[in-house]
Amino acid sequence: MSERQPTLRERRRSETRRLIQTHAVRLFTDRGYDAVTVADVAEAAGVSAMTVYRHFPTKEDLVLIDQPARLIAERVAASSATQPLVRRVGGALVDAATVLTGGDGDELAANERFLLDCLRLMVSTPALRARHLDSQYTLQQAIVDALGDDMTDPDASFRAQAATSACMAAMHTALTRWTEDDGQTKLPDLIARALAASFGNEAVASHQKD
């Protein structure tokens, strides 16, 4: 079965959302998060404040990236249940990072810079840290659900949650290093290295062979 293609309305909505968020992150980075209003973002993006709120209910949402959760959950769900949990989760994290920082030439540079700026804002802005933690919890739950284990089995649930938490801790270490060196090392490679350091090379063997 072929994957459903987005409708014209969905594509336009996605383009508008990305336009608004790109201007917001640029303004937050240049002026500081607290110094920029939603009205400022709307003016820069050439849309109304109502349009901004339609896509981003709160100012904090302008910095959060919801795409990774969907990408990671989809890849975890598509992975083989015969693989170790850390390989299923770790492989999905690496694959999602590859998509988010992918592209050629200017597109690649823009994608990486956008993600770097978002991460820096979430780490350095007190008003965003709580929302960032909430988003990480939501991502963890999405991964656990995507693993498809019998959550009525306490042992299976515990194993899934423990493996997911450990993989996300490795990813956090990679993200921190990535922002510290200003994206000089490819993010998927850093995540793979962090996973290998935590669980051994077998945790990312399937990714390295692709």
mmCIF file with all atom_site columns, N, CA, C and O in Angstrom, residues 68 71-81 83-97 139-140 142-149 159-171 191-192 195 199 203-204 206-207:
data_model
loop_
_atom_site.group_PDB
_atom_site.id
_atom_site.type_symbol
_atom_site.label_atom_id
_atom_site.label_alt_id
_atom_site.label_comp_id
_atom_site.label_asym_id
_atom_site.label_entity_id
_atom_site.label_seq_id
_atom_site.pdbx_PDB_ins_code
_atom_site.Cartn_x
_atom_site.Cartn_y
_atom_site.Cartn_z
_atom_site.occupancy
_atom_site.B_iso_or_equiv
_atom_site.pdbx_formal_charge
_atom_site.auth_seq_id
_atom_site.auth_comp_id
_atom_site.auth_asym_id
_atom_site.auth_atom_id
_atom_site.pdbx_PDB_model_num
ATOM 1   N N  . PRO A 1 68  ? 9.862  15.403 15.410 1.00 0.00 ? 68  PRO A N  1
ATOM 2   C CA . PRO A 1 68  ? 10.636 14.243 15.859 1.00 0.00 ? 68  PRO A CA 1
ATOM 3   C C  . PRO A 1 68  ? 9.806  13.150 16.505 1.00 0.00 ? 68  PRO A C  1
ATOM 4   O O  . PRO A 1 68  ? 10.048 11.961 16.284 1.00 0.00 ? 68  PRO A O  1
ATOM 5   N N  . LEU A 1 71  ? 8.157  11.099 13.777 1.00 0.00 ? 71  LEU A N  1
ATOM 6   C CA . LEU A 1 71  ? 9.148  10.338 13.020 1.00 0.00 ? 71  LEU A CA 1
ATOM 7   C C  . LEU A 1 71  ? 9.673  9.154  13.826 1.00 0.00 ? 71  LEU A C  1
ATOM 8   O O  . LEU A 1 71  ? 9.761  8.029  13.321 1.00 0.00 ? 71  LEU A O  1
ATOM 9   N N  . ILE A 1 72  ? 10.031 9.424  15.071 1.00 0.00 ? 72  ILE A N  1
ATOM 10  C CA . ILE A 1 72  ? 10.612 8.377  15.911 1.00 0.00 ? 72  ILE A CA 1
ATOM 11  C C  . ILE A 1 72  ? 9.598  7.276  16.177 1.00 0.00 ? 72  ILE A C  1
ATOM 12  O O  . ILE A 1 72  ? 9.915  6.083  16.068 1.00 0.00 ? 72  ILE A O  1
ATOM 13  N N  . ALA A 1 73  ? 8.370  7.654  16.531 1.00 0.00 ? 73  ALA A N  1
ATOM 14  C CA . ALA A 1 73  ? 7.341  6.651  16.811 1.00 0.00 ? 73  ALA A CA 1
ATOM 15  C C  . ALA A 1 73  ? 7.064  5.794  15.586 1.00 0.00 ? 73  ALA A C  1
ATOM 16  O O  . ALA A 1 73  ? 6.892  4.568  15.690 1.00 0.00 ? 73  ALA A O  1
ATOM 17  N N  . GLU A 1 74  ? 7.019  6.404  14.406 1.00 0.00 ? 74  GLU A N  1
ATOM 18  C CA . GLU A 1 74  ? 6.774  5.652  13.177 1.00 0.00 ? 74  GLU A CA 1
ATOM 19  C C  . GLU A 1 74  ? 7.882  4.637  12.920 1.00 0.00 ? 74  GLU A C  1
ATOM 20  O O  . GLU A 1 74  ? 7.619  3.488  12.535 1.00 0.00 ? 74  GLU A O  1
ATOM 21  N N  . ARG A 1 75  ? 9.112  5.047  13.146 1.00 0.00 ? 75  ARG A N  1
ATOM 22  C CA . ARG A 1 75  ? 10.240 4.149  12.882 1.00 0.00 ? 75  ARG A CA 1
ATOM 23  C C  . ARG A 1 75  ? 10.350 3.050  13.933 1.00 0.00 ? 75  ARG A C  1
ATOM 24  O O  . ARG A 1 75  ? 10.730 1.928  13.619 1.00 0.00 ? 75  ARG A O  1
ATOM 25  N N  . VAL A 1 76  ? 10.012 3.367  15.162 1.00 0.00 ? 76  VAL A N  1
ATOM 26  C CA . VAL A 1 76  ? 9.991  2.324  16.196 1.00 0.00 ? 76  VAL A CA 1
ATOM 27  C C  . VAL A 1 76  ? 8.922  1.295  15.862 1.00 0.00 ? 76  VAL A C  1
ATOM 28  O O  . VAL A 1 76  ? 9.161  0.077  15.937 1.00 0.00 ? 76  VAL A O  1
ATOM 29  N N  . ALA A 1 77  ? 7.736  1.758  15.479 1.00 0.00 ? 77  ALA A N  1
ATOM 30  C CA . ALA A 1 77  ? 6.635  0.851  15.165 1.00 0.00 ? 77  ALA A CA 1
ATOM 31  C C  . ALA A 1 77  ? 6.965  -0.033 13.966 1.00 0.00 ? 77  ALA A C  1
ATOM 32  O O  . ALA A 1 77  ? 6.528  -1.187 13.900 1.00 0.00 ? 77  ALA A O  1
ATOM 33  N N  . ALA A 1 78  ? 7.752  0.507  13.014 1.00 0.00 ? 78  ALA A N  1
ATOM 34  C CA . ALA A 1 78  ? 8.088  -0.249 11.808 1.00 0.00 ? 78  ALA A CA 1
ATOM 35  C C  . ALA A 1 78  ? 9.261  -1.205 12.013 1.00 0.00 ? 78  ALA A C  1
ATOM 36  O O  . ALA A 1 78  ? 9.527  -2.059 11.162 1.00 0.00 ? 78  ALA A O  1
ATOM 37  N N  . SER A 1 79  ? 9.963  -1.093 13.133 1.00 0.00 ? 79  SER A N  1
ATOM 38  C CA . SER A 1 79  ? 11.125 -1.944 13.388 1.00 0.00 ? 79  SER A CA 1
ATOM 39  C C  . SER A 1 79  ? 10.687 -3.354 13.779 1.00 0.00 ? 79  SER A C  1
ATOM 40  O O  . SER A 1 79  ? 9.567  -3.568 14.245 1.00 0.00 ? 79  SER A O  1
ATOM 41  N N  . SER A 1 80  ? 11.591 -4.288 13.589 1.00 0.00 ? 80  SER A N  1
ATOM 42  C CA . SER A 1 80  ? 11.291 -5.682 13.897 1.00 0.00 ? 80  SER A CA 1
ATOM 43  C C  . SER A 1 80  ? 11.243 -5.912 15.407 1.00 0.00 ? 80  SER A C  1
ATOM 44  O O  . SER A 1 80  ? 12.157 -5.511 16.140 1.00 0.00 ? 80  SER A O  1
ATOM 45  N N  . ALA A 1 81  ? 10.177 -6.570 15.843 1.00 0.00 ? 81  ALA A N  1
ATOM 46  C CA . ALA A 1 81  ? 10.017 -6.854 17.271 1.00 0.00 ? 81  ALA A CA 1
ATOM 47  C C  . ALA A 1 81  ? 11.023 -7.891 17.765 1.00 0.00 ? 81  ALA A C  1
ATOM 48  O O  . ALA A 1 81  ? 11.154 -8.102 18.972 1.00 0.00 ? 81  ALA A O  1
ATOM 49  N N  . GLN A 1 83  ? 14.213 -7.575 17.341 1.00 0.00 ? 83  GLN A N  1
ATOM 50  C CA . GLN A 1 83  ? 15.434 -6.865 17.702 1.00 0.00 ? 83  GLN A CA 1
ATOM 51  C C  . GLN A 1 83  ? 15.407 -6.457 19.178 1.00 0.00 ? 83  GLN A C  1
ATOM 52  O O  . GLN A 1 83  ? 14.331 -6.283 19.761 1.00 0.00 ? 83  GLN A O  1
ATOM 53  N N  . PRO A 1 84  ? 16.575 -6.282 19.769 1.00 0.00 ? 84  PRO A N  1
ATOM 54  C CA . PRO A 1 84  ? 16.620 -5.786 21.151 1.00 0.00 ? 84  PRO A CA 1
ATOM 55  C C  . PRO A 1 84  ? 15.953 -4.408 21.243 1.00 0.00 ? 84  PRO A C  1
ATOM 56  O O  . PRO A 1 84  ? 15.989 -3.628 20.284 1.00 0.00 ? 84  PRO A O  1
ATOM 57  N N  . LEU A 1 85  ? 15.375 -4.114 22.388 1.00 0.00 ? 85  LEU A N  1
ATOM 58  C CA . LEU A 1 85  ? 14.670 -2.852 22.561 1.00 0.00 ? 85  LEU A CA 1
ATOM 59  C C  . LEU A 1 85  ? 15.563 -1.644 22.290 1.00 0.00 ? 85  LEU A C  1
ATOM 60  O O  . LEU A 1 85  ? 15.147 -0.685 21.625 1.00 0.00 ? 85  LEU A O  1
ATOM 61  N N  . VAL A 1 86  ? 16.787 -1.665 22.805 1.00 0.00 ? 86  VAL A N  1
ATOM 62  C CA . VAL A 1 86  ? 17.658 -0.504 22.629 1.00 0.00 ? 86  VAL A CA 1
ATOM 63  C C  . VAL A 1 86  ? 18.031 -0.312 21.166 1.00 0.00 ? 86  VAL A C  1
ATOM 64  O O  . VAL A 1 86  ? 18.263 0.820  20.726 1.00 0.00 ? 86  VAL A O  1
ATOM 65  N N  . ARG A 1 87  ? 18.081 -1.387 20.390 1.00 0.00 ? 87  ARG A N  1
ATOM 66  C CA . ARG A 1 87  ? 18.380 -1.227 18.963 1.00 0.00 ? 87  ARG A CA 1
ATOM 67  C C  . ARG A 1 87  ? 17.181 -0.647 18.237 1.00 0.00 ? 87  ARG A C  1
ATOM 68  O O  . ARG A 1 87  ? 17.332 0.200  17.344 1.00 0.00 ? 87  ARG A O  1
ATOM 69  N N  . ARG A 1 88  ? 15.993 -1.084 18.606 1.00 0.00 ? 88  ARG A N  1
ATOM 70  C CA . ARG A 1 88  ? 14.785 -0.539 17.972 1.00 0.00 ? 88  ARG A CA 1
ATOM 71  C C  . ARG A 1 88  ? 14.654 0.958  18.250 1.00 0.00 ? 88  ARG A C  1
ATOM 72  O O  . ARG A 1 88  ? 14.408 1.752  17.340 1.00 0.00 ? 88  ARG A O  1
ATOM 73  N N  . VAL A 1 89  ? 14.823 1.322  19.513 1.00 0.00 ? 89  VAL A N  1
ATOM 74  C CA . VAL A 1 89  ? 14.674 2.731  19.882 1.00 0.00 ? 89  VAL A CA 1
ATOM 75  C C  . VAL A 1 89  ? 15.851 3.546  19.363 1.00 0.00 ? 89  VAL A C  1
ATOM 76  O O  . VAL A 1 89  ? 15.677 4.609  18.759 1.00 0.00 ? 89  VAL A O  1
ATOM 77  N N  . GLY A 1 90  ? 17.060 3.041  19.571 1.00 0.00 ? 90  GLY A N  1
ATOM 78  C CA . GLY A 1 90  ? 18.244 3.775  19.140 1.00 0.00 ? 90  GLY A CA 1
ATOM 79  C C  . GLY A 1 90  ? 18.278 3.984  17.636 1.00 0.00 ? 90  GLY A C  1
ATOM 80  O O  . GLY A 1 90  ? 18.614 5.075  17.153 1.00 0.00 ? 90  GLY A O  1
ATOM 81  N N  . GLY A 1 91  ? 17.910 2.960  16.885 1.00 0.00 ? 91  GLY A N  1
ATOM 82  C CA . GLY A 1 91  ? 17.890 3.102  15.430 1.00 0.00 ? 91  GLY A CA 1
ATOM 83  C C  . GLY A 1 91  ? 16.896 4.155  14.985 1.00 0.00 ? 91  GLY A C  1
ATOM 84  O O  . GLY A 1 91  ? 17.156 4.925  14.050 1.00 0.00 ? 91  GLY A O  1
ATOM 85  N N  . ALA A 1 92  ? 15.759 4.218  15.670 1.00 0.00 ? 92  ALA A N  1
ATOM 86  C CA . ALA A 1 92  ? 14.746 5.220  15.337 1.00 0.00 ? 92  ALA A CA 1
ATOM 87  C C  . ALA A 1 92  ? 15.249 6.627  15.640 1.00 0.00 ? 92  ALA A C  1
ATOM 88  O O  . ALA A 1 92  ? 14.990 7.573  14.882 1.00 0.00 ? 92  ALA A O  1
ATOM 89  N N  . LEU A 1 93  ? 15.971 6.792  16.731 1.00 0.00 ? 93  LEU A N  1
ATOM 90  C CA . LEU A 1 93  ? 16.519 8.103  17.080 1.00 0.00 ? 93  LEU A CA 1
ATOM 91  C C  . LEU A 1 93  ? 17.531 8.575  16.045 1.00 0.00 ? 93  LEU A C  1
ATOM 92  O O  . LEU A 1 93  ? 17.537 9.748  15.642 1.00 0.00 ? 93  LEU A O  1
ATOM 93  N N  . VAL A 1 94  ? 18.387 7.665  15.601 1.00 0.00 ? 94  VAL A N  1
ATOM 94  C CA . VAL A 1 94  ? 19.379 8.016  14.587 1.00 0.00 ? 94  VAL A CA 1
ATOM 95  C C  . VAL A 1 94  ? 18.702 8.341  13.259 1.00 0.00 ? 94  VAL A C  1
ATOM 96  O O  . VAL A 1 94  ? 19.043 9.330  12.591 1.00 0.00 ? 94  VAL A O  1
ATOM 97  N N  . ASP A 1 95  ? 17.730 7.529  12.871 1.00 0.00 ? 95  ASP A N  1
ATOM 98  C CA . ASP A 1 95  ? 17.019 7.761  11.610 1.00 0.00 ? 95  ASP A CA 1
ATOM 99  C C  . ASP A 1 95  ? 16.289 9.100  11.610 1.00 0.00 ? 95  ASP A C  1
ATOM 100 O O  . ASP A 1 95  ? 16.297 9.835  10.617 1.00 0.00 ? 95  ASP A O  1
ATOM 101 N N  . ALA A 1 96  ? 15.640 9.424  12.715 1.00 0.00 ? 96  ALA A N  1
ATOM 102 C CA . ALA A 1 96  ? 14.915 10.688 12.808 1.00 0.00 ? 96  ALA A CA 1
ATOM 103 C C  . ALA A 1 96  ? 15.869 11.873 12.722 1.00 0.00 ? 96  ALA A C  1
ATOM 104 O O  . ALA A 1 96  ? 15.575 12.871 12.060 1.00 0.00 ? 96  ALA A O  1
ATOM 105 N N  . ALA A 1 97  ? 17.027 11.760 13.365 1.00 0.00 ? 97  ALA A N  1
ATOM 106 C CA . ALA A 1 97  ? 18.021 12.827 13.291 1.00 0.00 ? 97  ALA A CA 1
ATOM 107 C C  . ALA A 1 97  ? 18.524 13.004 11.866 1.00 0.00 ? 97  ALA A C  1
ATOM 108 O O  . ALA A 1 97  ? 18.784 14.129 11.417 1.00 0.00 ? 97  ALA A O  1
ATOM 109 N N  . LEU A 1 139 ? 7.409  12.368 24.256 1.00 0.00 ? 139 LEU A N  1
ATOM 110 C CA . LEU A 1 139 ? 8.164  11.550 23.300 1.00 0.00 ? 139 LEU A CA 1
ATOM 111 C C  . LEU A 1 139 ? 8.441  10.166 23.874 1.00 0.00 ? 139 LEU A C  1
ATOM 112 O O  . LEU A 1 139 ? 8.273  9.152  23.183 1.00 0.00 ? 139 LEU A O  1
ATOM 113 N N  . GLN A 1 140 ? 8.849  10.116 25.142 1.00 0.00 ? 140 GLN A N  1
ATOM 114 C CA . GLN A 1 140 ? 9.126  8.817  25.762 1.00 0.00 ? 140 GLN A CA 1
ATOM 115 C C  . GLN A 1 140 ? 7.887  7.921  25.742 1.00 0.00 ? 140 GLN A C  1
ATOM 116 O O  . GLN A 1 140 ? 7.972  6.739  25.406 1.00 0.00 ? 140 GLN A O  1
ATOM 117 N N  . ALA A 1 142 ? 5.363  8.110  23.680 1.00 0.00 ? 142 ALA A N  1
ATOM 118 C CA . ALA A 1 142 ? 5.061  7.747  22.295 1.00 0.00 ? 142 ALA A CA 1
ATOM 119 C C  . ALA A 1 142 ? 5.930  6.582  21.841 1.00 0.00 ? 142 ALA A C  1
ATOM 120 O O  . ALA A 1 142 ? 5.468  5.681  21.123 1.00 0.00 ? 142 ALA A O  1
ATOM 121 N N  . ILE A 1 143 ? 7.191  6.578  22.271 1.00 0.00 ? 143 ILE A N  1
ATOM 122 C CA . ILE A 1 143 ? 8.096  5.483  21.912 1.00 0.00 ? 143 ILE A CA 1
ATOM 123 C C  . ILE A 1 143 ? 7.654  4.186  22.576 1.00 0.00 ? 143 ILE A C  1
ATOM 124 O O  . ILE A 1 143 ? 7.602  3.125  21.937 1.00 0.00 ? 143 ILE A O  1
ATOM 125 N N  . VAL A 1 144 ? 7.341  4.261  23.848 1.00 0.00 ? 144 VAL A N  1
ATOM 126 C CA . VAL A 1 144 ? 6.893  3.063  24.574 1.00 0.00 ? 144 VAL A CA 1
ATOM 127 C C  . VAL A 1 144 ? 5.644  2.485  23.916 1.00 0.00 ? 144 VAL A C  1
ATOM 128 O O  . VAL A 1 144 ? 5.530  1.271  23.716 1.00 0.00 ? 144 VAL A O  1
ATOM 129 N N  . ASP A 1 145 ? 4.708  3.353  23.553 1.00 0.00 ? 145 ASP A N  1
ATOM 130 C CA . ASP A 1 145 ? 3.490  2.886  22.886 1.00 0.00 ? 145 ASP A CA 1
ATOM 131 C C  . ASP A 1 145 ? 3.814  2.249  21.535 1.00 0.00 ? 145 ASP A C  1
ATOM 132 O O  . ASP A 1 145 ? 3.222  1.231  21.149 1.00 0.00 ? 145 ASP A O  1
ATOM 133 N N  . ALA A 1 146 ? 4.762  2.845  20.807 1.00 0.00 ? 146 ALA A N  1
ATOM 134 C CA . ALA A 1 146 ? 5.106  2.346  19.480 1.00 0.00 ? 146 ALA A CA 1
ATOM 135 C C  . ALA A 1 146 ? 5.817  0.997  19.529 1.00 0.00 ? 146 ALA A C  1
ATOM 136 O O  . ALA A 1 146 ? 5.787  0.238  18.550 1.00 0.00 ? 146 ALA A O  1
ATOM 137 N N  . LEU A 1 147 ? 6.455  0.685  20.653 1.00 0.00 ? 147 LEU A N  1
ATOM 138 C CA . LEU A 1 147 ? 7.125  -0.613 20.784 1.00 0.00 ? 147 LEU A CA 1
ATOM 139 C C  . LEU A 1 147 ? 6.120  -1.758 20.712 1.00 0.00 ? 147 LEU A C  1
ATOM 140 O O  . LEU A 1 147 ? 6.468  -2.880 20.355 1.00 0.00 ? 147 LEU A O  1
ATOM 141 N N  . GLY A 1 148 ? 4.882  -1.465 21.080 1.00 0.00 ? 148 GLY A N  1
ATOM 142 C CA . GLY A 1 148 ? 3.818  -2.436 20.898 1.00 0.00 ? 148 GLY A CA 1
ATOM 143 C C  . GLY A 1 148 ? 3.822  -3.592 21.874 1.00 0.00 ? 148 GLY A C  1
ATOM 144 O O  . GLY A 1 148 ? 3.169  -4.613 21.637 1.00 0.00 ? 148 GLY A O  1
ATOM 145 N N  . ASP A 1 149 ? 4.565  -3.469 22.967 1.00 0.00 ? 149 ASP A N  1
ATOM 146 C CA . ASP A 1 149 ? 4.565  -4.543 23.965 1.00 0.00 ? 149 ASP A CA 1
ATOM 147 C C  . ASP A 1 149 ? 3.252  -4.554 24.743 1.00 0.00 ? 149 ASP A C  1
ATOM 148 O O  . ASP A 1 149 ? 2.510  -3.578 24.744 1.00 0.00 ? 149 ASP A O  1
ATOM 149 N N  . ARG A 1 159 ? 10.484 -2.927 31.153 1.00 0.00 ? 159 ARG A N  1
ATOM 150 C CA . ARG A 1 159 ? 11.619 -3.060 30.231 1.00 0.00 ? 159 ARG A CA 1
ATOM 151 C C  . ARG A 1 159 ? 11.552 -2.004 29.129 1.00 0.00 ? 159 ARG A C  1
ATOM 152 O O  . ARG A 1 159 ? 12.566 -1.401 28.764 1.00 0.00 ? 159 ARG A O  1
ATOM 153 N N  . ALA A 1 160 ? 10.364 -1.796 28.584 1.00 0.00 ? 160 ALA A N  1
ATOM 154 C CA . ALA A 1 160 ? 10.194 -0.807 27.517 1.00 0.00 ? 160 ALA A CA 1
ATOM 155 C C  . ALA A 1 160 ? 10.513 0.590  28.016 1.00 0.00 ? 160 ALA A C  1
ATOM 156 O O  . ALA A 1 160 ? 11.187 1.372  27.342 1.00 0.00 ? 160 ALA A O  1
ATOM 157 N N  . GLN A 1 161 ? 10.026 0.931  29.200 1.00 0.00 ? 161 GLN A N  1
ATOM 158 C CA . GLN A 1 161 ? 10.267 2.263  29.745 1.00 0.00 ? 161 GLN A CA 1
ATOM 159 C C  . GLN A 1 161 ? 11.741 2.456  30.084 1.00 0.00 ? 161 GLN A C  1
ATOM 160 O O  . GLN A 1 161 ? 12.306 3.534  29.836 1.00 0.00 ? 161 GLN A O  1
ATOM 161 N N  . ALA A 1 162 ? 12.376 1.428  30.642 1.00 0.00 ? 162 ALA A N  1
ATOM 162 C CA . ALA A 1 162 ? 13.786 1.539  31.010 1.00 0.00 ? 162 ALA A CA 1
ATOM 163 C C  . ALA A 1 162 ? 14.663 1.693  29.768 1.00 0.00 ? 162 ALA A C  1
ATOM 164 O O  . ALA A 1 162 ? 15.578 2.532  29.738 1.00 0.00 ? 162 ALA A O  1
ATOM 165 N N  . ALA A 1 163 ? 14.406 0.891  28.748 1.00 0.00 ? 163 ALA A N  1
ATOM 166 C CA . ALA A 1 163 ? 15.195 0.965  27.519 1.00 0.00 ? 163 ALA A CA 1
ATOM 167 C C  . ALA A 1 163 ? 15.017 2.318  26.838 1.00 0.00 ? 163 ALA A C  1
ATOM 168 O O  . ALA A 1 163 ? 15.987 2.924  26.363 1.00 0.00 ? 163 ALA A O  1
ATOM 169 N N  . THR A 1 164 ? 13.782 2.792  26.815 1.00 0.00 ? 164 THR A N  1
ATOM 170 C CA . THR A 1 164 ? 13.512 4.080  26.177 1.00 0.00 ? 164 THR A CA 1
ATOM 171 C C  . THR A 1 164 ? 14.186 5.218  26.933 1.00 0.00 ? 164 THR A C  1
ATOM 172 O O  . THR A 1 164 ? 14.803 6.105  26.329 1.00 0.00 ? 164 THR A O  1
ATOM 173 N N  . SER A 1 165 ? 14.083 5.210  28.249 1.00 0.00 ? 165 SER A N  1
ATOM 174 C CA . SER A 1 165 ? 14.713 6.255  29.066 1.00 0.00 ? 165 SER A CA 1
ATOM 175 C C  . SER A 1 165 ? 16.227 6.271  28.862 1.00 0.00 ? 165 SER A C  1
ATOM 176 O O  . SER A 1 165 ? 16.839 7.345  28.740 1.00 0.00 ? 165 SER A O  1
ATOM 177 N N  . ALA A 1 166 ? 16.828 5.091  28.812 1.00 0.00 ? 166 ALA A N  1
ATOM 178 C CA . ALA A 1 166 ? 18.277 5.008  28.642 1.00 0.00 ? 166 ALA A CA 1
ATOM 179 C C  . ALA A 1 166 ? 18.702 5.525  27.269 1.00 0.00 ? 166 ALA A C  1
ATOM 180 O O  . ALA A 1 166 ? 19.704 6.242  27.145 1.00 0.00 ? 166 ALA A O  1
ATOM 181 N N  . CYS A 1 167 ? 17.955 5.183  26.242 1.00 0.00 ? 167 CYS A N  1
ATOM 182 C CA . CYS A 1 167 ? 18.280 5.654  24.890 1.00 0.00 ? 167 CYS A CA 1
ATOM 183 C C  . CYS A 1 167 ? 18.121 7.167  24.788 1.00 0.00 ? 167 CYS A C  1
ATOM 184 O O  . CYS A 1 167 ? 18.926 7.852  24.147 1.00 0.00 ? 167 CYS A O  1
ATOM 185 N N  . MET A 1 168 ? 17.091 7.694  25.423 1.00 0.00 ? 168 MET A N  1
ATOM 186 C CA . MET A 1 168 ? 16.872 9.136  25.380 1.00 0.00 ? 168 MET A CA 1
ATOM 187 C C  . MET A 1 168 ? 17.960 9.883  26.155 1.00 0.00 ? 168 MET A C  1
ATOM 188 O O  . MET A 1 168 ? 18.339 11.001 25.787 1.00 0.00 ? 168 MET A O  1
ATOM 189 N N  . ALA A 1 169 ? 18.478 9.279  27.204 1.00 0.00 ? 169 ALA A N  1
ATOM 190 C CA . ALA A 1 169 ? 19.584 9.893  27.939 1.00 0.00 ? 169 ALA A CA 1
ATOM 191 C C  . ALA A 1 169 ? 20.828 9.975  27.056 1.00 0.00 ? 169 ALA A C  1
ATOM 192 O O  . ALA A 1 169 ? 21.543 10.981 27.049 1.00 0.00 ? 169 ALA A O  1
ATOM 193 N N  . ALA A 1 170 ? 21.073 8.904  26.291 1.00 0.00 ? 170 ALA A N  1
ATOM 194 C CA . ALA A 1 170 ? 22.198 8.920  25.356 1.00 0.00 ? 170 ALA A CA 1
ATOM 195 C C  . ALA A 1 170 ? 21.993 9.992  24.293 1.00 0.00 ? 170 ALA A C  1
ATOM 196 O O  . ALA A 1 170 ? 22.927 10.713 23.922 1.00 0.00 ? 170 ALA A O  1
ATOM 197 N N  . MET A 1 171 ? 20.759 10.114 23.795 1.00 0.00 ? 171 MET A N  1
ATOM 198 C CA . MET A 1 171 ? 20.462 11.131 22.791 1.00 0.00 ? 171 MET A CA 1
ATOM 199 C C  . MET A 1 171 ? 20.685 12.531 23.354 1.00 0.00 ? 171 MET A C  1
ATOM 200 O O  . MET A 1 171 ? 21.217 13.412 22.678 1.00 0.00 ? 171 MET A O  1
ATOM 201 N N  . ILE A 1 191 ? 24.670 10.742 17.881 1.00 0.00 ? 191 ILE A N  1
ATOM 202 C CA . ILE A 1 191 ? 23.696 9.905  18.586 1.00 0.00 ? 191 ILE A CA 1
ATOM 203 C C  . ILE A 1 191 ? 24.127 8.442  18.530 1.00 0.00 ? 191 ILE A C  1
ATOM 204 O O  . ILE A 1 191 ? 24.054 7.724  19.537 1.00 0.00 ? 191 ILE A O  1
ATOM 205 N N  . ALA A 1 192 ? 24.601 7.995  17.373 1.00 0.00 ? 192 ALA A N  1
ATOM 206 C CA . ALA A 1 192 ? 25.067 6.617  17.235 1.00 0.00 ? 192 ALA A CA 1
ATOM 207 C C  . ALA A 1 192 ? 26.253 6.349  18.170 1.00 0.00 ? 192 ALA A C  1
ATOM 208 O O  . ALA A 1 192 ? 26.335 5.289  18.807 1.00 0.00 ? 192 ALA A O  1
ATOM 209 N N  . LEU A 1 195 ? 24.979 6.114  21.768 1.00 0.00 ? 195 LEU A N  1
ATOM 210 C CA . LEU A 1 195 ? 24.323 4.830  21.989 1.00 0.00 ? 195 LEU A CA 1
ATOM 211 C C  . LEU A 1 195 ? 25.346 3.710  22.113 1.00 0.00 ? 195 LEU A C  1
ATOM 212 O O  . LEU A 1 195 ? 25.219 2.827  22.978 1.00 0.00 ? 195 LEU A O  1
ATOM 213 N N  . PHE A 1 199 ? 25.624 1.257  25.254 1.00 0.00 ? 199 PHE A N  1
ATOM 214 C CA . PHE A 1 199 ? 25.132 -0.124 25.139 1.00 0.00 ? 199 PHE A CA 1
ATOM 215 C C  . PHE A 1 199 ? 26.038 -1.052 24.340 1.00 0.00 ? 199 PHE A C  1
ATOM 216 O O  . PHE A 1 199 ? 25.766 -2.241 24.245 1.00 0.00 ? 199 PHE A O  1
ATOM 217 N N  . ALA A 1 203 ? 24.179 -2.056 19.629 1.00 0.00 ? 203 ALA A N  1
ATOM 218 C CA . ALA A 1 203 ? 22.980 -1.246 19.768 1.00 0.00 ? 203 ALA A CA 1
ATOM 219 C C  . ALA A 1 203 ? 22.687 -0.457 18.508 1.00 0.00 ? 203 ALA A C  1
ATOM 220 O O  . ALA A 1 203 ? 21.543 -0.099 18.245 1.00 0.00 ? 203 ALA A O  1
ATOM 221 N N  . VAL A 1 204 ? 23.734 -0.187 17.707 1.00 0.00 ? 204 VAL A N  1
ATOM 222 C CA . VAL A 1 204 ? 23.534 0.610  16.492 1.00 0.00 ? 204 VAL A CA 1
ATOM 223 C C  . VAL A 1 204 ? 24.065 -0.133 15.271 1.00 0.00 ? 204 VAL A C  1
ATOM 224 O O  . VAL A 1 204 ? 24.240 0.451  14.214 1.00 0.00 ? 204 VAL A O  1
ATOM 225 N N  . SER A 1 206 ? 22.711 -2.244 13.239 1.00 0.00 ? 206 SER A N  1
ATOM 226 C CA . SER A 1 206 ? 21.834 -2.265 12.068 1.00 0.00 ? 206 SER A CA 1
ATOM 227 C C  . SER A 1 206 ? 21.907 -0.958 11.318 1.00 0.00 ? 206 SER A C  1
ATOM 228 O O  . SER A 1 206 ? 21.838 -0.903 10.102 1.00 0.00 ? 206 SER A O  1
ATOM 229 N N  . HIS A 1 207 ? 22.067 0.174  12.046 1.00 0.00 ? 207 HIS A N  1
ATOM 230 C CA . HIS A 1 207 ? 22.165 1.475  11.389 1.00 0.00 ? 207 HIS A CA 1
ATOM 231 C C  . HIS A 1 207 ? 23.486 1.585  10.642 1.00 0.00 ? 207 HIS A C  1
ATOM 232 O O  . HIS A 1 207 ? 23.555 2.072  9.506  1.00 0.00 ? 207 HIS A O  1
#
